[in-house]
PDB file of C-alpha atoms in Angstrom:
ATOM      1  CA  GLN A   1     -30.946 143.690 -27.408  1.00  0.00           C
ATOM      2  CA  VAL A   2     -34.381 144.672 -26.087  1.00  0.00           C
ATOM      3  CA  GLN A   3     -35.215 145.952 -22.631  1.00  0.00           C
ATOM      4  CA  LEU A   4     -38.718 145.777 -21.159  1.00  0.00           C
ATOM      5  CA  VAL A   5     -39.887 147.444 -17.950  1.00  0.00           C
ATOM      6  CA  GLU A   6     -43.436 146.905 -16.676  1.00  0.00           C
ATOM      7  CA  SER A   7     -45.374 149.204 -14.391  1.00  0.00           C
ATOM      8  CA  GLY A   8     -48.947 149.865 -13.310  1.00  0.00           C
ATOM      9  CA  GLY A   9     -49.736 146.843 -11.180  1.00  0.00           C
ATOM     10  CA  GLY A  10     -51.377 147.064  -7.802  1.00  0.00           C
ATOM     11  CA  LEU A  11     -54.403 146.201  -5.700  1.00  0.00           C
ATOM     12  CA  VAL A  12     -57.834 146.793  -7.200  1.00  0.00           C
ATOM     13  CA  GLN A  13     -61.388 145.804  -6.259  1.00  0.00           C
ATOM     14  CA  PRO A  14     -63.406 143.375  -8.381  1.00  0.00           C
ATOM     15  CA  GLY A  15     -65.011 145.247 -11.247  1.00  0.00           C
ATOM     16  CA  GLY A  16     -62.288 147.856 -11.238  1.00  0.00           C
ATOM     17  CA  SER A  17     -59.704 148.745 -13.857  1.00  0.00           C
ATOM     18  CA  LEU A  18     -55.943 148.949 -14.206  1.00  0.00           C
ATOM     19  CA  ARG A  19     -53.662 149.897 -17.061  1.00  0.00           C
ATOM     20  CA  LEU A  20     -50.310 148.149 -17.290  1.00  0.00           C
ATOM     21  CA  SER A  21     -47.459 149.748 -19.194  1.00  0.00           C
ATOM     22  CA  CYS A  22     -44.373 148.191 -20.758  1.00  0.00           C
ATOM     23  CA  ALA A  23     -41.582 150.584 -21.684  1.00  0.00           C
ATOM     24  CA  VAL A  24     -39.561 149.219 -24.610  1.00  0.00           C
ATOM     25  CA  SER A  25     -36.004 150.210 -25.450  1.00  0.00           C
ATOM     26  CA  GLY A  26     -33.093 148.860 -27.485  1.00  0.00           C
ATOM     27  CA  SER A  27     -33.415 147.199 -30.909  1.00  0.00           C
ATOM     28  CA  ILE A  28     -37.102 147.939 -31.337  1.00  0.00           C
ATOM     29  CA  PHE A  29     -36.923 147.394 -35.117  1.00  0.00           C
ATOM     30  CA  SER A  30     -36.264 143.687 -34.518  1.00  0.00           C
ATOM     31  CA  ILE A  31     -39.520 143.064 -32.619  1.00  0.00           C
ATOM     32  CA  TYR A  32     -42.152 141.133 -34.568  1.00  0.00           C
ATOM     33  CA  GLN A  33     -44.665 140.557 -31.798  1.00  0.00           C
ATOM     34  CA  MET A  34     -45.252 141.732 -28.262  1.00  0.00           C
ATOM     35  CA  GLY A  35     -47.497 140.288 -25.636  1.00  0.00           C
ATOM     36  CA  TRP A  36     -48.628 140.182 -22.075  1.00  0.00           C
ATOM     37  CA  TYR A  37     -48.451 136.970 -20.063  1.00  0.00           C
ATOM     38  CA  ARG A  38     -49.489 136.247 -16.524  1.00  0.00           C
ATOM     39  CA  GLN A  39     -48.635 133.667 -13.896  1.00  0.00           C
ATOM     40  CA  ALA A  40     -50.789 132.945 -10.869  1.00  0.00           C
ATOM     41  CA  PRO A  41     -49.472 130.995  -7.867  1.00  0.00           C
ATOM     42  CA  GLY A  42     -49.243 127.283  -8.639  1.00  0.00           C
ATOM     43  CA  LYS A  43     -50.128 127.760 -12.308  1.00  0.00           C
ATOM     44  CA  GLN A  44     -48.219 127.866 -15.593  1.00  0.00           C
ATOM     45  CA  ARG A  45     -47.481 131.166 -17.232  1.00  0.00           C
ATOM     46  CA  GLU A  46     -50.206 131.852 -19.781  1.00  0.00           C
ATOM     47  CA  LEU A  47     -50.683 134.198 -22.697  1.00  0.00           C
ATOM     48  CA  VAL A  48     -53.084 137.054 -22.009  1.00  0.00           C
ATOM     49  CA  ALA A  49     -52.814 139.041 -25.240  1.00  0.00           C
ATOM     50  CA  HIS A  50     -50.398 139.769 -28.059  1.00  0.00           C
ATOM     51  CA  ILE A  51     -50.022 142.341 -30.801  1.00  0.00           C
ATOM     52  CA  THR A  52     -48.062 141.874 -34.037  1.00  0.00           C
ATOM     53  CA  SER A  53     -46.082 144.391 -36.045  1.00  0.00           C
ATOM     54  CA  ASP A  54     -49.043 144.923 -38.390  1.00  0.00           C
ATOM     55  CA  GLY A  55     -51.311 145.706 -35.449  1.00  0.00           C
ATOM     56  CA  SER A  56     -53.328 142.502 -35.298  1.00  0.00           C
ATOM     57  CA  THR A  57     -54.260 141.321 -31.815  1.00  0.00           C
ATOM     58  CA  ASN A  58     -55.276 138.126 -30.076  1.00  0.00           C
ATOM     59  CA  TYR A  59     -56.646 137.534 -26.602  1.00  0.00           C
ATOM     60  CA  ALA A  60     -57.141 134.657 -24.250  1.00  0.00           C
ATOM     61  CA  ASP A  61     -60.799 133.704 -24.042  1.00  0.00           C
ATOM     62  CA  SER A  62     -60.804 134.494 -20.337  1.00  0.00           C
ATOM     63  CA  VAL A  63     -60.006 138.177 -20.944  1.00  0.00           C
ATOM     64  CA  LYS A  64     -61.653 138.801 -24.319  1.00  0.00           C
ATOM     65  CA  GLY A  65     -63.973 141.789 -24.137  1.00  0.00           C
ATOM     66  CA  ARG A  66     -62.389 143.038 -20.921  1.00  0.00           C
ATOM     67  CA  PHE A  67     -58.702 143.586 -21.774  1.00  0.00           C
ATOM     68  CA  THR A  68     -57.171 145.594 -24.605  1.00  0.00           C
ATOM     69  CA  ILE A  69     -53.557 145.508 -25.776  1.00  0.00           C
ATOM     70  CA  SER A  70     -52.171 148.501 -27.649  1.00  0.00           C
ATOM     71  CA  ARG A  71     -48.904 150.162 -28.564  1.00  0.00           C
ATOM     72  CA  ASP A  72     -48.003 153.825 -28.753  1.00  0.00           C
ATOM     73  CA  LYS A  73     -44.414 154.713 -29.673  1.00  0.00           C
ATOM     74  CA  ASN A  74     -42.154 152.977 -27.158  1.00  0.00           C
ATOM     75  CA  ILE A  75     -44.854 151.804 -24.743  1.00  0.00           C
ATOM     76  CA  VAL A  76     -47.112 148.748 -24.900  1.00  0.00           C
ATOM     77  CA  TYR A  77     -50.257 148.910 -22.786  1.00  0.00           C
ATOM     78  CA  LEU A  78     -52.660 146.414 -21.342  1.00  0.00           C
ATOM     79  CA  GLN A  79     -55.933 148.067 -20.368  1.00  0.00           C
ATOM     80  CA  MET A  80     -57.768 145.790 -17.945  1.00  0.00           C
ATOM     81  CA  ASN A  81     -61.434 146.450 -17.204  1.00  0.00           C
ATOM     82  CA  SER A  82     -64.059 144.553 -15.217  1.00  0.00           C
ATOM     83  CA  LEU A  83     -61.336 142.831 -13.247  1.00  0.00           C
ATOM     84  CA  LYS A  84     -62.077 139.563 -11.481  1.00  0.00           C
ATOM     85  CA  PRO A  85     -60.286 137.866  -8.571  1.00  0.00           C
ATOM     86  CA  GLU A  86     -59.103 135.168 -10.983  1.00  0.00           C
ATOM     87  CA  ASP A  87     -57.127 137.843 -12.848  1.00  0.00           C
ATOM     88  CA  THR A  88     -54.764 138.015  -9.870  1.00  0.00           C
ATOM     89  CA  ALA A  89     -51.258 137.177 -11.100  1.00  0.00           C
ATOM     90  CA  VAL A  90     -47.857 138.553 -11.918  1.00  0.00           C
ATOM     91  CA  TYR A  91     -48.096 140.098 -15.374  1.00  0.00           C
ATOM     92  CA  TYR A  92     -45.089 139.993 -17.705  1.00  0.00           C
ATOM     93  CA  CYS A  93     -44.359 141.890 -20.885  1.00  0.00           C
ATOM     94  CA  ASN A  94     -42.805 139.845 -23.703  1.00  0.00           C
ATOM     95  CA  ALA A  95     -41.143 140.695 -27.007  1.00  0.00           C
ATOM     96  CA  TYR A  96     -40.382 138.241 -29.832  1.00  0.00           C
ATOM     97  CA  THR A  97     -37.366 138.796 -32.063  1.00  0.00           C
ATOM     98  CA  ARG A  98     -35.577 136.519 -34.534  1.00  0.00           C
ATOM     99  CA  SER A  99     -32.761 135.772 -32.116  1.00  0.00           C
ATOM    100  CA  ALA A 100     -34.286 135.972 -28.651  1.00  0.00           C
ATOM    101  CA  ASP A 101     -37.401 136.129 -26.511  1.00  0.00           C
ATOM    102  CA  TYR A 102     -37.290 139.030 -24.060  1.00  0.00           C
ATOM    103  CA  TRP A 103     -39.158 139.446 -20.797  1.00  0.00           C
ATOM    104  CA  GLY A 104     -39.757 142.212 -18.323  1.00  0.00           C
ATOM    105  CA  GLN A 105     -39.437 141.822 -14.580  1.00  0.00           C
ATOM    106  CA  GLY A 106     -43.173 141.454 -13.979  1.00  0.00           C
ATOM    107  CA  THR A 107     -45.729 143.518 -12.102  1.00  0.00           C
ATOM    108  CA  GLN A 108     -48.158 142.180  -9.506  1.00  0.00           C
ATOM    109  CA  VAL A 109     -51.895 142.577 -10.062  1.00  0.00           C
ATOM    110  CA  THR A 110     -54.146 141.669  -7.150  1.00  0.00           C
ATOM    111  CA  VAL A 111     -57.933 141.794  -7.507  1.00  0.00           C
ATOM    112  CA  SER A 112     -59.609 141.563  -4.123  1.00  0.00           C
ATOM    113  CA  SER A 113     -62.358 143.183  -2.102  1.00  0.00           C
TER     114      SER A 113
END
């Protein structure tokens, strides 16, 4: 069992920055990959970034060079810089294990002037 709790969302101006946090608890040893997804109104949930157990990372083309995923102890971060209005979405933390795919409750990010 894995529990994920996101925080750090909010309202930010275009060009600004936010750092999302995902607190991880439970059977952490069973996690092979963690990621951040987002879902904007009327759109499918999409992968933003993921990080594997060996530390390798991948990013969606739309956020590459602006967002950074990292992990420190029991927290996974998504540092978001140079934010654009099209980044507005609910952001979800995800963890892959052998037996299940776990999700946090989501945190709203709104980029607007």
